[in-house]
Amino acid sequence: MQQQMAATVEEQMMVKAIREELPWENLPKRIQAALVSKDDWNRRIVNYCIRKRLPWTSSYARKVCKEGEYYEDLMRYLRKNLALYPYHLADYICRVMRISPFKYYCDILFEAMKNEQPYDSIPNFSAADALRITGVGRNEFIDIMNKCRSKIMWKLSKSIAKELLPALPVDQATEPWWTVRFVNFTLEEFKKLSEDETSAIDKISKEEVNSYVLFDPNVIDGLYKRGMVYFDVPVYPEDRFRVSRLEGFVSNKDQSYEDPIEELLYAVFVVSSENATVAELAKTLQADLYQLQAAASFACRLGWAVKLMDTESILRDSNSSTIPSNILTNDDEGSHMSINSEKSGHELLNNDSDGPRTISGASYVGFIVDANVTSYLMMGSLSPGLKSHAVTLYEAGKLGDSCIVDLCNDLASLEGKRFEGVLQEFANHAFSLRCFLECLLSGGIAPDETIEANNQECSIQENFTKTSSKENIDEGIGSVDTSEIDHYDELSQAVQPMVNSDAADQYSSSPSSIVSECKKSTDNNDSYNSKTSQLNGSTNINPLSKTKRSYRVNILRCESLASLSPSTLERLLLRDYDIMVSMIPLPYSSILLPSTTGLVHFGPPSYSSMTPWMKLALYTSSSCGPVSAVFMKGQRLRLLPEPLASCEKALIWSWDHSVVGGLGGKFEGNLVKGCLLLHYLNSMTKHSAVIVQPLSTNDLDETGNLVTVDIPLPLKNIDGSIVSTIASIGLPEEQILNLSSLLYNLSSKIELGTVGYLSLVRLHRISKSNEIISKNGNYEWIPLSLEFGIPLFNPKLCERICERVVESCMLQKDDISEHYEAMQNVRKRLRELCAEYQATGPTARLFNQRGNSKNSPRQLINIVSGRWSPFHDTLTPNQGGSPREHDRLKVATRQKCFTEVLSFDGSILRSYALAPVYEAATRTVHEDQPTTPVAKPEPDDADTKDVVLPGVNLIFDGAELHPFDIGACLQARQPISLIAEASSSSLAMK
């Protein structure tokens, strides 16, 4: 291990020495000792420059080898690895060596065929570029190989394959701004040129500007196919690009060789923005500007990126642009070179990244999805037109705003189709995606609504037509173009429900009708809303923006964001986005937004919110929820403690989404039978902590299932009322119960103004006198879970969330940053809860060890031994062992003390009041204390991908969270406190 570490250090020292161009004589003795000779050092220099694709003229290789030898070794290395053609080195490779891209790709195709390698062995970008130039793709490659194998001479002569390859490059799209260069051709070749071709060559050699648009395309294309000219795609530091769809991408394997340009391409796709220059992209990625220019140039060649330019830029002199020496310096101006970028210059410099960001004008939204969405869109049986979007999103990691309208149109092709089985799940995601995208593009308001200011209006179509600068978008507020409105109306009217005849009642309304139905629902309830507003003390002050805020949307794949370094991700978010929205459920391995960016995020505020910690935070904050027992990882039970022992069924979740026997990975929890609960618990606690919620017979419906309802968020309308929210749920009048009062109570204690949904469960109610009330309608709704983000898996719920966004006008508020502060409070609450009950928290330390000092109080012995004060023995043991139907609710009806521990000794569930010294140590974090808005987020050490597991067993009794002693229920395991005491006693005896 030490030798490997030393070798790694030596390799790093060699790289540093090569970059500093140290000669052999000046190398440190440690490096010289690791090398055989000076020739070995020279070979390492050349190999390093080749791996980095450095030009000979500006690399250290120029001092140790000749130019021709260097490029011959480079091409030999590239052919061996079937690598990408080095277009940035074409001035020598194509002009001097006469190795054109067409000749090169024919060679690597022949190399693969000769060795009988499969087509998938050719790396992604090499295969895509070879397809563009030679026209040989997967099908053509297989066809040639089949023809070769059918010939008798194939085993003796592999040259048969070369004869079947194309003789000339295929026609390709050439942009007007590409420059034309000629090669060093021979005298015989020159004599064969026609008069027009000679004139073109003469013009290329004399003129400084050689853009393709200045020549006869037929003449240049003819010269290109004969290898007499080649195209250069100039990219300058101040250029801007827009990534389009990856048409022609070949999904083979990733490269196994080192290619910094190819590796940069994936990062460029994710971080690219038409508002950022190439120099700013280099600053964001902390990448070499020269290599980034080469990567952007290649993307333009394949049509995957579109250069945004002025008319004059076509005639720019490609030789007059030089790379500023300070382009990658740490100066503040270095990262804000473009004066045309809205987020560059003093605006970004003055941005307080530790607090909420101000949003004005056109807002930029990043919608985060996972790779599953790309696989859903990839299904050809849904819509072939979606495949290119899916490939772009998967490979590039991003769909730019220029593609969103096309995506919505392609999703509209699913209208009226019938799906069965798993395809219906794919179609559900497609329906939800389209619904939410159109909600964002409309700015979260009805198409017929207008927000006036000085008789000016802002067109929705602004989201699609502006090209390069946010500043231009902000200046585009003016008179409305009727053709644009008509276009948007057509887009909205095209949206129809994606249902079959059997599911018509489930998806009864279409996304296009969301805003109109919302408006009608709001109008019908105006009188009720005004009364409710007066009761809530709301005012008539309109918090909406005076001008209609437009939104431009990018779809981002969370796995691609996770591949970026945290610093790069933060720079990307600060530069390009105002609001981020996440789908749910996100994979736990995905990246969440750093709180320091100050971005408004409609999604999980932290990793802890994606675990059962969020349930405990919801229950303790609202002092309401189902009885829940939390069991630590690593325990094995011999019997179930009350109130789980006699439950009919139970809901169960694993803490880290790990799946054991099909249990634990389900987003909404698994409903299991009470008779099997002990087995399930013992299986799951081997791998993760577990939370269990016991249910009695009366809690279930006639089919033995739970009755739940999802409340779409944001909860309140712009006037503070919730009547339309309740109406949108569609519950029968007899099932409304305490729904209204519960929602008002929850909204006063927790953040329900975000995008997401609140799950409620209907449970049977018991009177405070512990007498069972008749079952006829005596139920109540209590919170089950709170999720932040967009549930693409549920089209109906997603549609209702979009309705709530419209009715609340949350996207048109002047101060949307209030949501940022509310989410910081949620993060703080989760952080405190994790800190209190994790393994290193005060409660876990208190209950997992006994006092070692002779002066320590011995009250905690009662927790282990079961010697309880009779005053608190309010829960009696089972009588005759008969199952009790309502043990779950008995926990909440006992006499409570301020701070207590619940303990089960095998027959009796008792509560124990802690002495003051322990009361202070275990005081829960949900006590009523005045809270202040969080202006700046605190450092969140717990906000990592590492799952924070509970370090002590817990039970929520319906109102409060308490430690739960189940030592008597454990199998073949002594309490940690006894083990610690026995260990200390044995040491004392020695």
mmCIF file with all atom_site columns, C-alpha atoms in Angstrom, residues 610-712:
data_model
loop_
_atom_site.group_PDB
_atom_site.id
_atom_site.type_symbol
_atom_site.label_atom_id
_atom_site.label_alt_id
_atom_site.label_comp_id
_atom_site.label_asym_id
_atom_site.label_entity_id
_atom_site.label_seq_id
_atom_site.pdbx_PDB_ins_code
_atom_site.Cartn_x
_atom_site.Cartn_y
_atom_site.Cartn_z
_atom_site.occupancy
_atom_site.B_iso_or_equiv
_atom_site.pdbx_formal_charge
_atom_site.auth_seq_id
_atom_site.auth_comp_id
_atom_site.auth_asym_id
_atom_site.auth_atom_id
_atom_site.pdbx_PDB_model_num
ATOM 1   C CA . MET A 1 610 ? -35.996 12.140  1.880  1.00 0.00 ? 610 MET A CA 1
ATOM 2   C CA . THR A 1 611 ? -35.935 9.805   4.900  1.00 0.00 ? 611 THR A CA 1
ATOM 3   C CA . PRO A 1 612 ? -38.381 9.088   7.772  1.00 0.00 ? 612 PRO A CA 1
ATOM 4   C CA . TRP A 1 613 ? -36.769 11.989  9.645  1.00 0.00 ? 613 TRP A CA 1
ATOM 5   C CA . MET A 1 614 ? -39.187 14.149  7.643  1.00 0.00 ? 614 MET A CA 1
ATOM 6   C CA . LYS A 1 615 ? -42.152 12.232  9.033  1.00 0.00 ? 615 LYS A CA 1
ATOM 7   C CA . LEU A 1 616 ? -40.930 12.740  12.593 1.00 0.00 ? 616 LEU A CA 1
ATOM 8   C CA . ALA A 1 617 ? -40.327 16.426  11.895 1.00 0.00 ? 617 ALA A CA 1
ATOM 9   C CA . LEU A 1 618 ? -43.878 16.744  10.522 1.00 0.00 ? 618 LEU A CA 1
ATOM 10  C CA . TYR A 1 619 ? -45.444 14.938  13.474 1.00 0.00 ? 619 TYR A CA 1
ATOM 11  C CA . THR A 1 620 ? -43.498 16.762  16.175 1.00 0.00 ? 620 THR A CA 1
ATOM 12  C CA . SER A 1 621 ? -43.948 20.188  14.584 1.00 0.00 ? 621 SER A CA 1
ATOM 13  C CA . SER A 1 622 ? -47.715 19.774  14.334 1.00 0.00 ? 622 SER A CA 1
ATOM 14  C CA . SER A 1 623 ? -48.083 17.633  17.499 1.00 0.00 ? 623 SER A CA 1
ATOM 15  C CA . CYS A 1 624 ? -50.215 15.353  15.372 1.00 0.00 ? 624 CYS A CA 1
ATOM 16  C CA . GLY A 1 625 ? -49.653 12.094  13.566 1.00 0.00 ? 625 GLY A CA 1
ATOM 17  C CA . PRO A 1 626 ? -50.084 8.322   13.752 1.00 0.00 ? 626 PRO A CA 1
ATOM 18  C CA . VAL A 1 627 ? -48.413 6.356   16.536 1.00 0.00 ? 627 VAL A CA 1
ATOM 19  C CA . SER A 1 628 ? -44.977 5.479   15.155 1.00 0.00 ? 628 SER A CA 1
ATOM 20  C CA . ALA A 1 629 ? -42.188 3.290   16.506 1.00 0.00 ? 629 ALA A CA 1
ATOM 21  C CA . VAL A 1 630 ? -38.576 3.716   15.367 1.00 0.00 ? 630 VAL A CA 1
ATOM 22  C CA . PHE A 1 631 ? -36.160 0.791   15.695 1.00 0.00 ? 631 PHE A CA 1
ATOM 23  C CA . MET A 1 632 ? -32.396 1.110   15.391 1.00 0.00 ? 632 MET A CA 1
ATOM 24  C CA . LYS A 1 633 ? -30.354 -0.798  12.861 1.00 0.00 ? 633 LYS A CA 1
ATOM 25  C CA . GLY A 1 634 ? -28.743 -4.025  14.087 1.00 0.00 ? 634 GLY A CA 1
ATOM 26  C CA . GLN A 1 635 ? -31.386 -5.127  16.580 1.00 0.00 ? 635 GLN A CA 1
ATOM 27  C CA . ARG A 1 636 ? -33.163 -8.483  16.612 1.00 0.00 ? 636 ARG A CA 1
ATOM 28  C CA . LEU A 1 637 ? -36.458 -8.823  18.430 1.00 0.00 ? 637 LEU A CA 1
ATOM 29  C CA . ARG A 1 638 ? -37.824 -11.923 20.157 1.00 0.00 ? 638 ARG A CA 1
ATOM 30  C CA . LEU A 1 639 ? -41.258 -10.336 20.564 1.00 0.00 ? 639 LEU A CA 1
ATOM 31  C CA . LEU A 1 640 ? -43.060 -7.204  19.490 1.00 0.00 ? 640 LEU A CA 1
ATOM 32  C CA . PRO A 1 641 ? -43.477 -4.357  21.970 1.00 0.00 ? 641 PRO A CA 1
ATOM 33  C CA . GLU A 1 642 ? -46.797 -2.671  22.527 1.00 0.00 ? 642 GLU A CA 1
ATOM 34  C CA . PRO A 1 643 ? -48.495 -1.109  20.643 1.00 0.00 ? 643 PRO A CA 1
ATOM 35  C CA . LEU A 1 644 ? -47.255 -3.301  17.782 1.00 0.00 ? 644 LEU A CA 1
ATOM 36  C CA . ALA A 1 645 ? -47.993 -6.636  19.429 1.00 0.00 ? 645 ALA A CA 1
ATOM 37  C CA . SER A 1 646 ? -51.705 -6.805  18.633 1.00 0.00 ? 646 SER A CA 1
ATOM 38  C CA . CYS A 1 647 ? -52.003 -4.596  15.535 1.00 0.00 ? 647 CYS A CA 1
ATOM 39  C CA . GLU A 1 648 ? -53.998 -5.852  12.567 1.00 0.00 ? 648 GLU A CA 1
ATOM 40  C CA . LYS A 1 649 ? -51.626 -4.390  9.998  1.00 0.00 ? 649 LYS A CA 1
ATOM 41  C CA . ALA A 1 650 ? -48.743 -1.930  9.980  1.00 0.00 ? 650 ALA A CA 1
ATOM 42  C CA . LEU A 1 651 ? -47.061 0.527   7.639  1.00 0.00 ? 651 LEU A CA 1
ATOM 43  C CA . ILE A 1 652 ? -43.319 0.019   7.450  1.00 0.00 ? 652 ILE A CA 1
ATOM 44  C CA . TRP A 1 653 ? -40.437 1.994   5.903  1.00 0.00 ? 653 TRP A CA 1
ATOM 45  C CA . SER A 1 654 ? -36.695 1.379   5.845  1.00 0.00 ? 654 SER A CA 1
ATOM 46  C CA . TRP A 1 655 ? -34.622 4.410   6.760  1.00 0.00 ? 655 TRP A CA 1
ATOM 47  C CA . ASP A 1 656 ? -32.299 4.451   3.770  1.00 0.00 ? 656 ASP A CA 1
ATOM 48  C CA . HIS A 1 657 ? -34.689 3.038   1.106  1.00 0.00 ? 657 HIS A CA 1
ATOM 49  C CA . SER A 1 658 ? -32.889 -0.306  1.161  1.00 0.00 ? 658 SER A CA 1
ATOM 50  C CA . VAL A 1 659 ? -35.049 -3.180  -0.059 1.00 0.00 ? 659 VAL A CA 1
ATOM 51  C CA . VAL A 1 660 ? -35.220 -6.477  1.827  1.00 0.00 ? 660 VAL A CA 1
ATOM 52  C CA . GLY A 1 661 ? -37.485 -9.143  0.390  1.00 0.00 ? 661 GLY A CA 1
ATOM 53  C CA . GLY A 1 662 ? -39.400 -6.516  -1.572 1.00 0.00 ? 662 GLY A CA 1
ATOM 54  C CA . LEU A 1 663 ? -39.979 -4.349  1.505  1.00 0.00 ? 663 LEU A CA 1
ATOM 55  C CA . GLY A 1 664 ? -38.586 -0.936  2.315  1.00 0.00 ? 664 GLY A CA 1
ATOM 56  C CA . GLY A 1 665 ? -38.106 0.537   -1.137 1.00 0.00 ? 665 GLY A CA 1
ATOM 57  C CA . LYS A 1 666 ? -41.696 1.540   -1.735 1.00 0.00 ? 666 LYS A CA 1
ATOM 58  C CA . PHE A 1 667 ? -42.065 5.310   -1.719 1.00 0.00 ? 667 PHE A CA 1
ATOM 59  C CA . GLU A 1 668 ? -45.417 5.320   0.081  1.00 0.00 ? 668 GLU A CA 1
ATOM 60  C CA . GLY A 1 669 ? -44.456 2.550   2.532  1.00 0.00 ? 669 GLY A CA 1
ATOM 61  C CA . ASN A 1 670 ? -45.406 -1.133  2.684  1.00 0.00 ? 670 ASN A CA 1
ATOM 62  C CA . LEU A 1 671 ? -48.597 -2.348  4.350  1.00 0.00 ? 671 LEU A CA 1
ATOM 63  C CA . VAL A 1 672 ? -47.904 -5.680  6.051  1.00 0.00 ? 672 VAL A CA 1
ATOM 64  C CA . LYS A 1 673 ? -49.945 -8.034  8.203  1.00 0.00 ? 673 LYS A CA 1
ATOM 65  C CA . GLY A 1 674 ? -49.443 -7.824  11.959 1.00 0.00 ? 674 GLY A CA 1
ATOM 66  C CA . CYS A 1 675 ? -48.831 -11.558 12.263 1.00 0.00 ? 675 CYS A CA 1
ATOM 67  C CA . LEU A 1 676 ? -45.791 -11.228 9.971  1.00 0.00 ? 676 LEU A CA 1
ATOM 68  C CA . LEU A 1 677 ? -44.495 -7.957  11.373 1.00 0.00 ? 677 LEU A CA 1
ATOM 69  C CA . LEU A 1 678 ? -41.906 -9.535  13.701 1.00 0.00 ? 678 LEU A CA 1
ATOM 70  C CA . HIS A 1 679 ? -40.327 -11.433 10.829 1.00 0.00 ? 679 HIS A CA 1
ATOM 71  C CA . TYR A 1 680 ? -40.267 -8.345  8.611  1.00 0.00 ? 680 TYR A CA 1
ATOM 72  C CA . LEU A 1 681 ? -38.731 -6.211  11.358 1.00 0.00 ? 681 LEU A CA 1
ATOM 73  C CA . ASN A 1 682 ? -35.950 -8.687  12.079 1.00 0.00 ? 682 ASN A CA 1
ATOM 74  C CA . SER A 1 683 ? -35.181 -8.961  8.368  1.00 0.00 ? 683 SER A CA 1
ATOM 75  C CA . MET A 1 684 ? -35.049 -5.206  7.795  1.00 0.00 ? 684 MET A CA 1
ATOM 76  C CA . THR A 1 685 ? -33.189 -4.100  10.931 1.00 0.00 ? 685 THR A CA 1
ATOM 77  C CA . LYS A 1 686 ? -30.212 -6.137  9.742  1.00 0.00 ? 686 LYS A CA 1
ATOM 78  C CA . HIS A 1 687 ? -29.709 -3.569  6.990  1.00 0.00 ? 687 HIS A CA 1
ATOM 79  C CA . SER A 1 688 ? -31.320 -0.332  8.121  1.00 0.00 ? 688 SER A CA 1
ATOM 80  C CA . ALA A 1 689 ? -33.284 1.444   10.804 1.00 0.00 ? 689 ALA A CA 1
ATOM 81  C CA . VAL A 1 690 ? -37.038 1.030   10.464 1.00 0.00 ? 690 VAL A CA 1
ATOM 82  C CA . ILE A 1 691 ? -40.135 3.079   11.274 1.00 0.00 ? 691 ILE A CA 1
ATOM 83  C CA . VAL A 1 692 ? -43.422 1.227   11.901 1.00 0.00 ? 692 VAL A CA 1
ATOM 84  C CA . GLN A 1 693 ? -46.958 2.592   12.256 1.00 0.00 ? 693 GLN A CA 1
ATOM 85  C CA . PRO A 1 694 ? -49.423 0.055   13.770 1.00 0.00 ? 694 PRO A CA 1
ATOM 86  C CA . LEU A 1 695 ? -53.040 -0.021  12.591 1.00 0.00 ? 695 LEU A CA 1
ATOM 87  C CA . SER A 1 696 ? -56.152 -1.549  14.126 1.00 0.00 ? 696 SER A CA 1
ATOM 88  C CA . THR A 1 697 ? -59.047 -3.209  12.324 1.00 0.00 ? 697 THR A CA 1
ATOM 89  C CA . ASN A 1 698 ? -61.149 -0.047  12.507 1.00 0.00 ? 698 ASN A CA 1
ATOM 90  C CA . ASP A 1 699 ? -58.412 1.951   10.791 1.00 0.00 ? 699 ASP A CA 1
ATOM 91  C CA . LEU A 1 700 ? -58.842 -0.074  7.603  1.00 0.00 ? 700 LEU A CA 1
ATOM 92  C CA . ASP A 1 701 ? -61.623 -0.031  5.056  1.00 0.00 ? 701 ASP A CA 1
ATOM 93  C CA . GLU A 1 702 ? -63.765 -2.957  3.947  1.00 0.00 ? 702 GLU A CA 1
ATOM 94  C CA . THR A 1 703 ? -60.993 -4.256  1.676  1.00 0.00 ? 703 THR A CA 1
ATOM 95  C CA . GLY A 1 704 ? -58.401 -4.154  4.447  1.00 0.00 ? 704 GLY A CA 1
ATOM 96  C CA . ASN A 1 705 ? -56.547 -1.155  3.070  1.00 0.00 ? 705 ASN A CA 1
ATOM 97  C CA . LEU A 1 706 ? -55.800 2.305   4.407  1.00 0.00 ? 706 LEU A CA 1
ATOM 98  C CA . VAL A 1 707 ? -57.853 5.299   3.365  1.00 0.00 ? 707 VAL A CA 1
ATOM 99  C CA . THR A 1 708 ? -55.482 8.088   2.340  1.00 0.00 ? 708 THR A CA 1
ATOM 100 C CA . VAL A 1 709 ? -55.764 11.361  0.479  1.00 0.00 ? 709 VAL A CA 1
ATOM 101 C CA . ASP A 1 710 ? -53.090 13.560  -1.088 1.00 0.00 ? 710 ASP A CA 1
ATOM 102 C CA . ILE A 1 711 ? -53.456 17.308  -0.582 1.00 0.00 ? 711 ILE A CA 1
ATOM 103 C CA . PRO A 1 712 ? -51.780 19.257  -3.415 1.00 0.00 ? 712 PRO A CA 1
#
